[in-house]
Amino acid sequence: MERHHPARPAPAAPTAVRRAAVLGKPVAHSLSPVLHRAAYEALGLEGWAYERHEVDEDGLASFFEGLGAEWAGLSLTMPLKRAVLPLLDEVSATAASVEAVNTVCFPGDGRRVGDNTDIPGILAALRERGIEHAEDAAILGAGATASSALAALARICTGEITAYVRSEQRGAEMRAWGERLGVPVRVAGWADAAKALTAPLVVATTPAGATDALAAAVPSRPGALFDVLYAPWPTPLAAAWSRHGGTVLSGLDLLVHQAVLQVELMTGRSPAPLAAMRAAGEEALHARTT
C-alpha cells in the first residue's frame, strides 16, 4: 500500500530587512535607537533595524554613497543638520524655512528627501500640555535648535519673541531667521538673560550648564519652560521652575514627539505609538542614572 505523507510546509520566506539609523558626532548618548526600536516592536514591524553611526561633516557624503536599497531613513543630530543639505534631492518647506534637516527619507525611487520634525515636534509637545498660543516668548540661545524653536514659536506667538544670545553675530543670525520666518525678533545680551524668565513661554536651547546660574532668578509665578536638555535631568533651571509651580517640558518631550513623526515618515505607518516610545525613553534615562 502506498503511504501518503502530509505535505511539509514551505520554509518561511526571509523577512526583508529595512534599515534606519541616527547619525552625528558624538552620537553614543542618543536615545533615538531606543525610541525607534520601541515603535517597531509596538507596530509589529519585523525585520526593521535602527542603529547609530558616529559621522561628522567630512564623512557624511561617503556614508550616503554607501547606502543600499534597504535603507528607509536617517535621523540627523549635530553637526549634520545643515551639512546634509547639499546631498539632498528634495527638502520640505519646513526644513527649508530654517535650513536644518533632522530627517532623511529614501522613498525607493533613488531620491533623498530631507525634512525637519523638530519644529512640529516642539508644537506637538506644547499642545500636549495645553499650550496652543503665547502672547510673548523668549528663547535662550541661538544655535540650530534655537532656529527651530523660533520657527515653532512663529506659529503660535501673537506678540514679541526675544532671543537672548552671547554674541552680536548670533543676534544678527536670529534677526535674520526672524525676517525669513516673518516674525520680528528682539535680541538681548546674555547678561540680561534673567529677564527672559518673566515671559509666558521660555524655550531654553543652550548646552548643559549654560542656564544653571539662572535658577535663582525664577519668578514666584512662572509660566511655561521648555528646556531641550534631557540628561542630566532635571536641570537646575527646570528644578527651580517646578518648585515655583510652573509648567516644565523637557528635551525628552521634544525627542519623543519629533521621533514619532520620523517613524511615521520612514515606515509609512501612522499613528506611531507615542506612549510606548515615551515609556522606553523614560526607562532608558532611568537606567542611565541608577
PDB file of C-alpha atoms in Angstrom:
ATOM      1  CA  MET A   1       0.000   0.000   0.000  1.00  0.00           C
ATOM      2  CA  GLU A   2       1.302   3.419  -0.892  1.00  0.00           C
ATOM      3  CA  ARG A   3       1.735   5.709   2.053  1.00  0.00           C
ATOM      4  CA  HIS A   4       0.787   9.320   1.812  1.00  0.00           C
ATOM      5  CA  HIS A   5       2.888  11.675   3.880  1.00  0.00           C
ATOM      6  CA  PRO A   6       1.480  15.038   4.865  1.00  0.00           C
ATOM      7  CA  ALA A   7       2.894  17.826   2.828  1.00  0.00           C
ATOM      8  CA  ARG A   8       5.648  19.715   4.548  1.00  0.00           C
ATOM      9  CA  PRO A   9       5.060  23.423   4.902  1.00  0.00           C
ATOM     10  CA  ALA A  10       7.217  25.516   2.675  1.00  0.00           C
ATOM     11  CA  PRO A  11      10.005  27.285   4.516  1.00  0.00           C
ATOM     12  CA  ALA A  12       9.073  30.802   5.522  1.00  0.00           C
ATOM     13  CA  ALA A  13      10.446  33.464   3.266  1.00  0.00           C
ATOM     14  CA  PRO A  14      13.128  35.514   4.968  1.00  0.00           C
ATOM     15  CA  THR A  15      11.845  38.779   6.342  1.00  0.00           C
ATOM     16  CA  ALA A  16      13.084  41.683   4.294  1.00  0.00           C
ATOM     17  CA  VAL A  17      15.390  43.914   6.321  1.00  0.00           C
ATOM     18  CA  ARG A  18      14.699  47.634   6.425  1.00  0.00           C
ATOM     19  CA  ARG A  19      17.340  49.825   7.994  1.00  0.00           C
ATOM     20  CA  ALA A  20      17.389  53.223   9.641  1.00  0.00           C
ATOM     21  CA  ALA A  21      19.901  54.970  11.894  1.00  0.00           C
ATOM     22  CA  VAL A  22      20.846  58.132  13.720  1.00  0.00           C
ATOM     23  CA  LEU A  23      23.992  59.928  12.582  1.00  0.00           C
ATOM     24  CA  GLY A  24      26.019  62.552  14.397  1.00  0.00           C
ATOM     25  CA  LYS A  25      29.140  63.218  16.395  1.00  0.00           C
ATOM     26  CA  PRO A  26      29.022  62.495  19.255  1.00  0.00           C
ATOM     27  CA  VAL A  27      26.144  60.039  18.956  1.00  0.00           C
ATOM     28  CA  ALA A  28      26.743  57.358  21.599  1.00  0.00           C
ATOM     29  CA  HIS A  29      24.350  59.136  24.001  1.00  0.00           C
ATOM     30  CA  SER A  30      21.455  59.263  21.535  1.00  0.00           C
ATOM     31  CA  LEU A  31      18.118  57.841  22.681  1.00  0.00           C
ATOM     32  CA  SER A  32      16.838  57.606  19.112  1.00  0.00           C
ATOM     33  CA  PRO A  33      17.568  53.853  18.783  1.00  0.00           C
ATOM     34  CA  VAL A  34      15.571  53.189  21.963  1.00  0.00           C
ATOM     35  CA  LEU A  35      12.592  55.190  20.710  1.00  0.00           C
ATOM     36  CA  HIS A  36      12.532  53.866  17.153  1.00  0.00           C
ATOM     37  CA  ARG A  37      13.016  50.237  18.175  1.00  0.00           C
ATOM     38  CA  ALA A  38      10.163  50.586  20.685  1.00  0.00           C
ATOM     39  CA  ALA A  39       7.995  51.892  17.851  1.00  0.00           C
ATOM     40  CA  TYR A  40       8.903  48.983  15.561  1.00  0.00           C
ATOM     41  CA  GLU A  41       8.008  46.497  18.289  1.00  0.00           C
ATOM     42  CA  ALA A  42       4.701  48.181  19.103  1.00  0.00           C
ATOM     43  CA  LEU A  43       3.794  48.382  15.415  1.00  0.00           C
ATOM     44  CA  GLY A  44       4.721  44.746  14.800  1.00  0.00           C
ATOM     45  CA  LEU A  45       7.322  45.673  12.195  1.00  0.00           C
ATOM     46  CA  GLU A  46       9.552  42.645  11.764  1.00  0.00           C
ATOM     47  CA  GLY A  47      12.876  42.938  10.017  1.00  0.00           C
ATOM     48  CA  TRP A  48      13.325  46.605  10.861  1.00  0.00           C
ATOM     49  CA  ALA A  49      16.652  47.659  12.382  1.00  0.00           C
ATOM     50  CA  TYR A  50      17.669  51.024  13.812  1.00  0.00           C
ATOM     51  CA  GLU A  51      21.330  51.750  14.546  1.00  0.00           C
ATOM     52  CA  ARG A  52      23.608  54.610  15.492  1.00  0.00           C
ATOM     53  CA  HIS A  53      26.673  55.695  13.499  1.00  0.00           C
ATOM     54  CA  GLU A  54      29.204  58.318  14.501  1.00  0.00           C
ATOM     55  CA  VAL A  55      29.609  60.508  11.423  1.00  0.00           C
ATOM     56  CA  ASP A  56      30.915  64.059  11.104  1.00  0.00           C
ATOM     57  CA  GLU A  57      30.571  66.567   8.279  1.00  0.00           C
ATOM     58  CA  ASP A  58      33.617  65.255   6.442  1.00  0.00           C
ATOM     59  CA  GLY A  59      32.337  61.676   6.434  1.00  0.00           C
ATOM     60  CA  LEU A  60      28.700  62.359   5.600  1.00  0.00           C
ATOM     61  CA  ALA A  61      28.933  62.219   1.790  1.00  0.00           C
ATOM     62  CA  SER A  62      30.792  58.912   1.777  1.00  0.00           C
ATOM     63  CA  PHE A  63      28.312  57.442   4.253  1.00  0.00           C
ATOM     64  CA  PHE A  64      25.464  58.360   1.910  1.00  0.00           C
ATOM     65  CA  GLU A  65      27.257  56.809  -1.048  1.00  0.00           C
ATOM     66  CA  GLY A  66      27.468  53.503   0.803  1.00  0.00           C
ATOM     67  CA  LEU A  67      23.741  53.197   1.486  1.00  0.00           C
ATOM     68  CA  GLY A  68      21.812  50.405  -0.220  1.00  0.00           C
ATOM     69  CA  ALA A  69      18.191  49.946  -1.195  1.00  0.00           C
ATOM     70  CA  GLU A  70      17.354  48.508   2.237  1.00  0.00           C
ATOM     71  CA  TRP A  71      17.659  51.925   3.869  1.00  0.00           C
ATOM     72  CA  ALA A  72      14.410  53.652   4.811  1.00  0.00           C
ATOM     73  CA  GLY A  73      15.669  56.731   6.577  1.00  0.00           C
ATOM     74  CA  LEU A  74      18.131  58.584   8.768  1.00  0.00           C
ATOM     75  CA  SER A  75      17.849  60.766  11.838  1.00  0.00           C
ATOM     76  CA  LEU A  76      20.451  63.525  11.985  1.00  0.00           C
ATOM     77  CA  THR A  77      21.825  65.259  15.031  1.00  0.00           C
ATOM     78  CA  MET A  78      24.600  67.797  15.393  1.00  0.00           C
ATOM     79  CA  PRO A  79      26.680  68.710  13.499  1.00  0.00           C
ATOM     80  CA  LEU A  80      24.892  67.367  10.416  1.00  0.00           C
ATOM     81  CA  LYS A  81      21.556  69.186  10.255  1.00  0.00           C
ATOM     82  CA  ARG A  82      22.857  71.802   7.831  1.00  0.00           C
ATOM     83  CA  ALA A  83      25.805  69.902   6.401  1.00  0.00           C
ATOM     84  CA  VAL A  84      23.403  67.423   4.784  1.00  0.00           C
ATOM     85  CA  LEU A  85      21.587  69.982   2.645  1.00  0.00           C
ATOM     86  CA  PRO A  86      23.862  69.764  -0.452  1.00  0.00           C
ATOM     87  CA  LEU A  87      23.431  65.974  -0.501  1.00  0.00           C
ATOM     88  CA  LEU A  88      19.639  66.015  -0.819  1.00  0.00           C
ATOM     89  CA  ASP A  89      17.370  65.931  -3.856  1.00  0.00           C
ATOM     90  CA  GLU A  90      14.396  67.476  -2.113  1.00  0.00           C
ATOM     91  CA  VAL A  91      13.826  69.446   1.099  1.00  0.00           C
ATOM     92  CA  SER A  92      10.466  70.095   2.741  1.00  0.00           C
ATOM     93  CA  ALA A  93       9.245  73.649   3.194  1.00  0.00           C
ATOM     94  CA  THR A  94       9.502  73.223   6.966  1.00  0.00           C
ATOM     95  CA  ALA A  95      13.169  72.234   6.791  1.00  0.00           C
ATOM     96  CA  ALA A  96      13.951  74.885   4.189  1.00  0.00           C
ATOM     97  CA  SER A  97      12.483  77.599   6.412  1.00  0.00           C
ATOM     98  CA  VAL A  98      15.352  77.124   8.884  1.00  0.00           C
ATOM     99  CA  GLU A  99      17.884  75.400   6.598  1.00  0.00           C
ATOM    100  CA  ALA A 100      18.047  72.478   9.019  1.00  0.00           C
ATOM    101  CA  VAL A 101      17.246  68.841   8.279  1.00  0.00           C
ATOM    102  CA  ASN A 102      16.972  66.253  11.046  1.00  0.00           C
ATOM    103  CA  THR A 103      15.250  63.556   8.974  1.00  0.00           C
ATOM    104  CA  VAL A 104      16.170  61.994   5.632  1.00  0.00           C
ATOM    105  CA  CYS A 105      13.849  59.516   3.930  1.00  0.00           C
ATOM    106  CA  PHE A 106      14.577  57.252   0.978  1.00  0.00           C
ATOM    107  CA  PRO A 107      11.226  56.663  -0.760  1.00  0.00           C
ATOM    108  CA  GLY A 108      12.612  53.943  -3.018  1.00  0.00           C
ATOM    109  CA  ASP A 109      12.959  55.886  -6.251  1.00  0.00           C
ATOM    110  CA  GLY A 110      16.531  56.957  -5.640  1.00  0.00           C
ATOM    111  CA  ARG A 111      15.661  60.313  -4.123  1.00  0.00           C
ATOM    112  CA  ARG A 112      16.982  61.631  -0.826  1.00  0.00           C
ATOM    113  CA  VAL A 113      14.273  63.694   0.843  1.00  0.00           C
ATOM    114  CA  GLY A 114      15.028  65.946   3.802  1.00  0.00           C
ATOM    115  CA  ASP A 115      12.560  67.098   6.442  1.00  0.00           C
ATOM    116  CA  ASN A 116      12.540  68.734   9.860  1.00  0.00           C
ATOM    117  CA  THR A 117      10.465  67.092  12.593  1.00  0.00           C
ATOM    118  CA  ASP A 118      11.891  69.280  15.365  1.00  0.00           C
ATOM    119  CA  ILE A 119       9.557  72.161  14.512  1.00  0.00           C
ATOM    120  CA  PRO A 120       6.267  70.209  14.511  1.00  0.00           C
ATOM    121  CA  GLY A 121       7.692  68.157  17.408  1.00  0.00           C
ATOM    122  CA  ILE A 122       8.021  71.297  19.542  1.00  0.00           C
ATOM    123  CA  LEU A 123       4.475  72.304  18.672  1.00  0.00           C
ATOM    124  CA  ALA A 124       3.100  68.828  19.429  1.00  0.00           C
ATOM    125  CA  ALA A 125       4.863  68.732  22.807  1.00  0.00           C
ATOM    126  CA  LEU A 126       3.460  72.139  23.732  1.00  0.00           C
ATOM    127  CA  ARG A 127      -0.015  71.174  22.538  1.00  0.00           C
ATOM    128  CA  GLU A 128       0.123  68.050  24.705  1.00  0.00           C
ATOM    129  CA  ARG A 129       0.496  70.378  27.720  1.00  0.00           C
ATOM    130  CA  GLY A 130      -2.361  72.574  26.578  1.00  0.00           C
ATOM    131  CA  ILE A 131      -0.155  75.351  25.211  1.00  0.00           C
ATOM    132  CA  GLU A 132      -1.529  76.376  21.826  1.00  0.00           C
ATOM    133  CA  HIS A 133      -0.618  80.058  21.832  1.00  0.00           C
ATOM    134  CA  ALA A 134       1.507  82.548  23.740  1.00  0.00           C
ATOM    135  CA  GLU A 135       1.338  86.314  23.926  1.00  0.00           C
ATOM    136  CA  ASP A 136       5.110  86.662  24.251  1.00  0.00           C
ATOM    137  CA  ALA A 137       8.014  84.228  24.300  1.00  0.00           C
ATOM    138  CA  ALA A 138      11.730  84.116  24.986  1.00  0.00           C
ATOM    139  CA  ILE A 139      14.462  81.912  23.544  1.00  0.00           C
ATOM    140  CA  LEU A 140      17.699  81.256  25.420  1.00  0.00           C
ATOM    141  CA  GLY A 141      20.445  80.559  22.880  1.00  0.00           C
ATOM    142  CA  ALA A 142      20.896  80.979  19.145  1.00  0.00           C
ATOM    143  CA  GLY A 143      22.025  77.685  17.604  1.00  0.00           C
ATOM    144  CA  ALA A 144      20.299  75.284  15.220  1.00  0.00           C
ATOM    145  CA  THR A 145      17.767  74.240  17.857  1.00  0.00           C
ATOM    146  CA  ALA A 146      17.011  77.890  18.566  1.00  0.00           C
ATOM    147  CA  SER A 147      16.123  78.487  14.924  1.00  0.00           C
ATOM    148  CA  SER A 148      13.719  75.520  15.021  1.00  0.00           C
ATOM    149  CA  ALA A 149      12.239  76.865  18.257  1.00  0.00           C
ATOM    150  CA  LEU A 150      11.799  80.252  16.601  1.00  0.00           C
ATOM    151  CA  ALA A 151      10.018  78.649  13.643  1.00  0.00           C
ATOM    152  CA  ALA A 152       7.667  76.854  16.035  1.00  0.00           C
ATOM    153  CA  LEU A 153       7.005  79.964  18.123  1.00  0.00           C
ATOM    154  CA  ALA A 154       6.308  81.968  14.978  1.00  0.00           C
ATOM    155  CA  ARG A 155       3.207  79.806  14.508  1.00  0.00           C
ATOM    156  CA  ILE A 156       1.749  80.297  17.993  1.00  0.00           C
ATOM    157  CA  CYS A 157       3.146  83.554  19.388  1.00  0.00           C
ATOM    158  CA  THR A 158       0.991  86.637  18.889  1.00  0.00           C
ATOM    159  CA  GLY A 159       3.403  89.115  20.475  1.00  0.00           C
ATOM    160  CA  GLU A 160       7.113  89.673  20.811  1.00  0.00           C
ATOM    161  CA  ILE A 161       9.796  86.985  20.681  1.00  0.00           C
ATOM    162  CA  THR A 162      13.076  87.862  22.391  1.00  0.00           C
ATOM    163  CA  ALA A 163      16.283  85.910  21.837  1.00  0.00           C
ATOM    164  CA  TYR A 164      18.994  86.084  24.497  1.00  0.00           C
ATOM    165  CA  VAL A 165      22.393  85.493  22.918  1.00  0.00           C
ATOM    166  CA  ARG A 166      26.077  85.619  23.773  1.00  0.00           C
ATOM    167  CA  SER A 167      27.372  87.468  20.706  1.00  0.00           C
ATOM    168  CA  GLU A 168      26.234  90.092  18.264  1.00  0.00           C
ATOM    169  CA  GLN A 169      26.866  87.656  15.406  1.00  0.00           C
ATOM    170  CA  ARG A 170      24.396  85.207  16.931  1.00  0.00           C
ATOM    171  CA  GLY A 171      21.971  88.043  17.448  1.00  0.00           C
ATOM    172  CA  ALA A 172      22.189  89.029  13.793  1.00  0.00           C
ATOM    173  CA  GLU A 173      21.552  85.412  12.815  1.00  0.00           C
ATOM    174  CA  MET A 174      18.407  85.256  14.954  1.00  0.00           C
ATOM    175  CA  ARG A 175      17.134  88.527  13.481  1.00  0.00           C
ATOM    176  CA  ALA A 176      17.758  87.117  10.007  1.00  0.00           C
ATOM    177  CA  TRP A 177      15.853  83.939  10.848  1.00  0.00           C
ATOM    178  CA  GLY A 178      13.002  86.061  12.168  1.00  0.00           C
ATOM    179  CA  GLU A 179      12.866  88.050   8.930  1.00  0.00           C
ATOM    180  CA  ARG A 180      12.886  84.852   6.919  1.00  0.00           C
ATOM    181  CA  LEU A 181      10.088  83.385   9.039  1.00  0.00           C
ATOM    182  CA  GLY A 182       8.059  86.592   9.008  1.00  0.00           C
ATOM    183  CA  VAL A 183       8.264  87.225  12.744  1.00  0.00           C
ATOM    184  CA  PRO A 184      10.011  90.156  14.460  1.00  0.00           C
ATOM    185  CA  VAL A 185      12.756  89.106  16.852  1.00  0.00           C
ATOM    186  CA  ARG A 186      14.173  91.336  19.560  1.00  0.00           C
ATOM    187  CA  VAL A 187      17.718  90.444  20.529  1.00  0.00           C
ATOM    188  CA  ALA A 188      19.146  90.907  24.007  1.00  0.00           C
ATOM    189  CA  GLY A 189      22.529  90.109  25.503  1.00  0.00           C
ATOM    190  CA  TRP A 190      23.149  87.101  27.715  1.00  0.00           C
ATOM    191  CA  ALA A 191      23.831  89.415  30.657  1.00  0.00           C
ATOM    192  CA  ASP A 192      20.097  90.142  30.682  1.00  0.00           C
ATOM    193  CA  ALA A 193      19.024  86.503  30.354  1.00  0.00           C
ATOM    194  CA  ALA A 194      17.292  86.516  33.749  1.00  0.00           C
ATOM    195  CA  LYS A 195      14.701  88.872  32.236  1.00  0.00           C
ATOM    196  CA  ALA A 196      13.681  86.079  29.853  1.00  0.00           C
ATOM    197  CA  LEU A 197      12.186  84.131  32.749  1.00  0.00           C
ATOM    198  CA  THR A 198       9.250  86.524  33.079  1.00  0.00           C
ATOM    199  CA  ALA A 199       7.941  85.601  29.619  1.00  0.00           C
ATOM    200  CA  PRO A 200       4.817  83.412  29.474  1.00  0.00           C
ATOM    201  CA  LEU A 201       6.794  80.836  27.469  1.00  0.00           C
ATOM    202  CA  VAL A 202      10.557  80.303  27.677  1.00  0.00           C
ATOM    203  CA  VAL A 203      12.473  77.909  25.423  1.00  0.00           C
ATOM    204  CA  ALA A 204      15.996  77.080  26.620  1.00  0.00           C
ATOM    205  CA  THR A 205      18.156  75.730  23.783  1.00  0.00           C
ATOM    206  CA  THR A 206      21.583  76.082  25.399  1.00  0.00           C
ATOM    207  CA  PRO A 207      24.094  73.332  26.293  1.00  0.00           C
ATOM    208  CA  ALA A 208      24.203  71.718  29.734  1.00  0.00           C
ATOM    209  CA  GLY A 209      25.240  74.139  32.454  1.00  0.00           C
ATOM    210  CA  ALA A 210      24.595  77.316  30.479  1.00  0.00           C
ATOM    211  CA  THR A 211      21.401  78.246  32.339  1.00  0.00           C
ATOM    212  CA  ASP A 212      22.321  76.928  35.792  1.00  0.00           C
ATOM    213  CA  ALA A 213      23.000  80.407  37.173  1.00  0.00           C
ATOM    214  CA  LEU A 214      19.501  81.499  36.152  1.00  0.00           C
ATOM    215  CA  ALA A 215      17.809  79.093  38.564  1.00  0.00           C
ATOM    216  CA  ALA A 216      17.945  81.680  41.358  1.00  0.00           C
ATOM    217  CA  ALA A 217      16.076  84.198  39.194  1.00  0.00           C
ATOM    218  CA  VAL A 218      12.940  82.111  38.505  1.00  0.00           C
ATOM    219  CA  PRO A 219       9.916  84.305  39.327  1.00  0.00           C
ATOM    220  CA  SER A 220       7.437  83.339  42.017  1.00  0.00           C
ATOM    221  CA  ARG A 221       4.751  82.598  39.449  1.00  0.00           C
ATOM    222  CA  PRO A 222       6.489  81.399  36.277  1.00  0.00           C
ATOM    223  CA  GLY A 223       4.799  80.496  33.028  1.00  0.00           C
ATOM    224  CA  ALA A 224       5.990  77.557  30.934  1.00  0.00           C
ATOM    225  CA  LEU A 225       9.580  76.424  30.410  1.00  0.00           C
ATOM    226  CA  PHE A 226      10.648  74.163  27.544  1.00  0.00           C
ATOM    227  CA  ASP A 227      14.208  73.070  28.329  1.00  0.00           C
ATOM    228  CA  VAL A 228      15.514  70.998  25.413  1.00  0.00           C
ATOM    229  CA  LEU A 229      18.017  69.101  27.573  1.00  0.00           C
ATOM    230  CA  TYR A 230      17.143  65.669  28.928  1.00  0.00           C
ATOM    231  CA  ALA A 231      20.338  64.438  30.568  1.00  0.00           C
ATOM    232  CA  PRO A 232      21.137  65.224  33.277  1.00  0.00           C
ATOM    233  CA  TRP A 233      17.555  65.928  34.268  1.00  0.00           C
ATOM    234  CA  PRO A 234      16.158  67.999  35.770  1.00  0.00           C
ATOM    235  CA  THR A 235      18.462  70.904  35.062  1.00  0.00           C
ATOM    236  CA  PRO A 236      18.808  73.377  37.941  1.00  0.00           C
ATOM    237  CA  LEU A 237      16.629  75.806  35.989  1.00  0.00           C
ATOM    238  CA  ALA A 238      13.910  73.196  35.385  1.00  0.00           C
ATOM    239  CA  ALA A 239      14.005  72.084  39.032  1.00  0.00           C
ATOM    240  CA  ALA A 240      13.603  75.645  40.279  1.00  0.00           C
ATOM    241  CA  TRP A 241      10.811  76.219  37.767  1.00  0.00           C
ATOM    242  CA  SER A 242       8.923  73.189  39.036  1.00  0.00           C
ATOM    243  CA  ARG A 243       9.370  74.244  42.683  1.00  0.00           C
ATOM    244  CA  HIS A 244       7.669  77.522  41.838  1.00  0.00           C
ATOM    245  CA  GLY A 245       4.733  75.735  40.230  1.00  0.00           C
ATOM    246  CA  GLY A 246       5.498  76.448  36.578  1.00  0.00           C
ATOM    247  CA  THR A 247       4.888  74.098  33.662  1.00  0.00           C
ATOM    248  CA  VAL A 248       8.062  72.308  32.568  1.00  0.00           C
ATOM    249  CA  LEU A 249       8.749  70.409  29.354  1.00  0.00           C
ATOM    250  CA  SER A 250      11.996  68.542  28.823  1.00  0.00           C
ATOM    251  CA  GLY A 251      14.156  67.527  25.921  1.00  0.00           C
ATOM    252  CA  LEU A 252      12.622  64.068  26.173  1.00  0.00           C
ATOM    253  CA  ASP A 253       9.241  65.601  25.285  1.00  0.00           C
ATOM    254  CA  LEU A 254      10.799  67.075  22.164  1.00  0.00           C
ATOM    255  CA  LEU A 255      12.766  63.940  21.347  1.00  0.00           C
ATOM    256  CA  VAL A 256       9.727  61.677  21.605  1.00  0.00           C
ATOM    257  CA  HIS A 257       7.398  63.893  19.593  1.00  0.00           C
ATOM    258  CA  GLN A 258       9.894  64.508  16.796  1.00  0.00           C
ATOM    259  CA  ALA A 259      10.717  60.760  16.741  1.00  0.00           C
ATOM    260  CA  VAL A 260       7.013  59.924  16.415  1.00  0.00           C
ATOM    261  CA  LEU A 261       6.938  61.965  13.223  1.00  0.00           C
ATOM    262  CA  GLN A 262      10.167  60.370  11.993  1.00  0.00           C
ATOM    263  CA  VAL A 263       8.763  56.871  12.478  1.00  0.00           C
ATOM    264  CA  GLU A 264       5.655  57.807  10.516  1.00  0.00           C
ATOM    265  CA  LEU A 265       7.721  59.274   7.674  1.00  0.00           C
ATOM    266  CA  MET A 266      10.165  56.373   7.476  1.00  0.00           C
ATOM    267  CA  THR A 267       7.716  53.468   7.893  1.00  0.00           C
ATOM    268  CA  GLY A 268       4.553  54.892   6.358  1.00  0.00           C
ATOM    269  CA  ARG A 269       2.656  53.722   9.457  1.00  0.00           C
ATOM    270  CA  SER A 270       0.502  56.190  11.375  1.00  0.00           C
ATOM    271  CA  PRO A 271      -0.055  56.935  14.157  1.00  0.00           C
ATOM    272  CA  ALA A 272       3.265  55.997  15.705  1.00  0.00           C
ATOM    273  CA  PRO A 273       2.996  54.636  19.273  1.00  0.00           C
ATOM    274  CA  LEU A 274       3.699  57.762  21.336  1.00  0.00           C
ATOM    275  CA  ALA A 275       3.065  56.125  24.731  1.00  0.00           C
ATOM    276  CA  ALA A 276       5.314  53.134  24.040  1.00  0.00           C
ATOM    277  CA  MET A 277       8.097  55.354  22.762  1.00  0.00           C
ATOM    278  CA  ARG A 278       7.897  57.701  25.740  1.00  0.00           C
ATOM    279  CA  ALA A 279       7.922  54.776  28.198  1.00  0.00           C
ATOM    280  CA  ALA A 280      11.002  53.316  26.508  1.00  0.00           C
ATOM    281  CA  GLY A 281      12.778  56.672  26.644  1.00  0.00           C
ATOM    282  CA  GLU A 282      11.965  57.187  30.312  1.00  0.00           C
ATOM    283  CA  GLU A 283      13.149  53.676  31.158  1.00  0.00           C
ATOM    284  CA  ALA A 284      16.422  54.221  29.304  1.00  0.00           C
ATOM    285  CA  LEU A 285      17.065  57.540  31.057  1.00  0.00           C
ATOM    286  CA  HIS A 286      16.295  55.998  34.431  1.00  0.00           C
ATOM    287  CA  ALA A 287      18.744  53.186  33.714  1.00  0.00           C
ATOM    288  CA  ARG A 288      21.483  55.711  32.960  1.00  0.00           C
ATOM    289  CA  THR A 289      21.067  57.408  36.337  1.00  0.00           C
ATOM    290  CA  THR A 290      20.926  54.275  38.524  1.00  0.00           C
TER     291      THR A 290
END
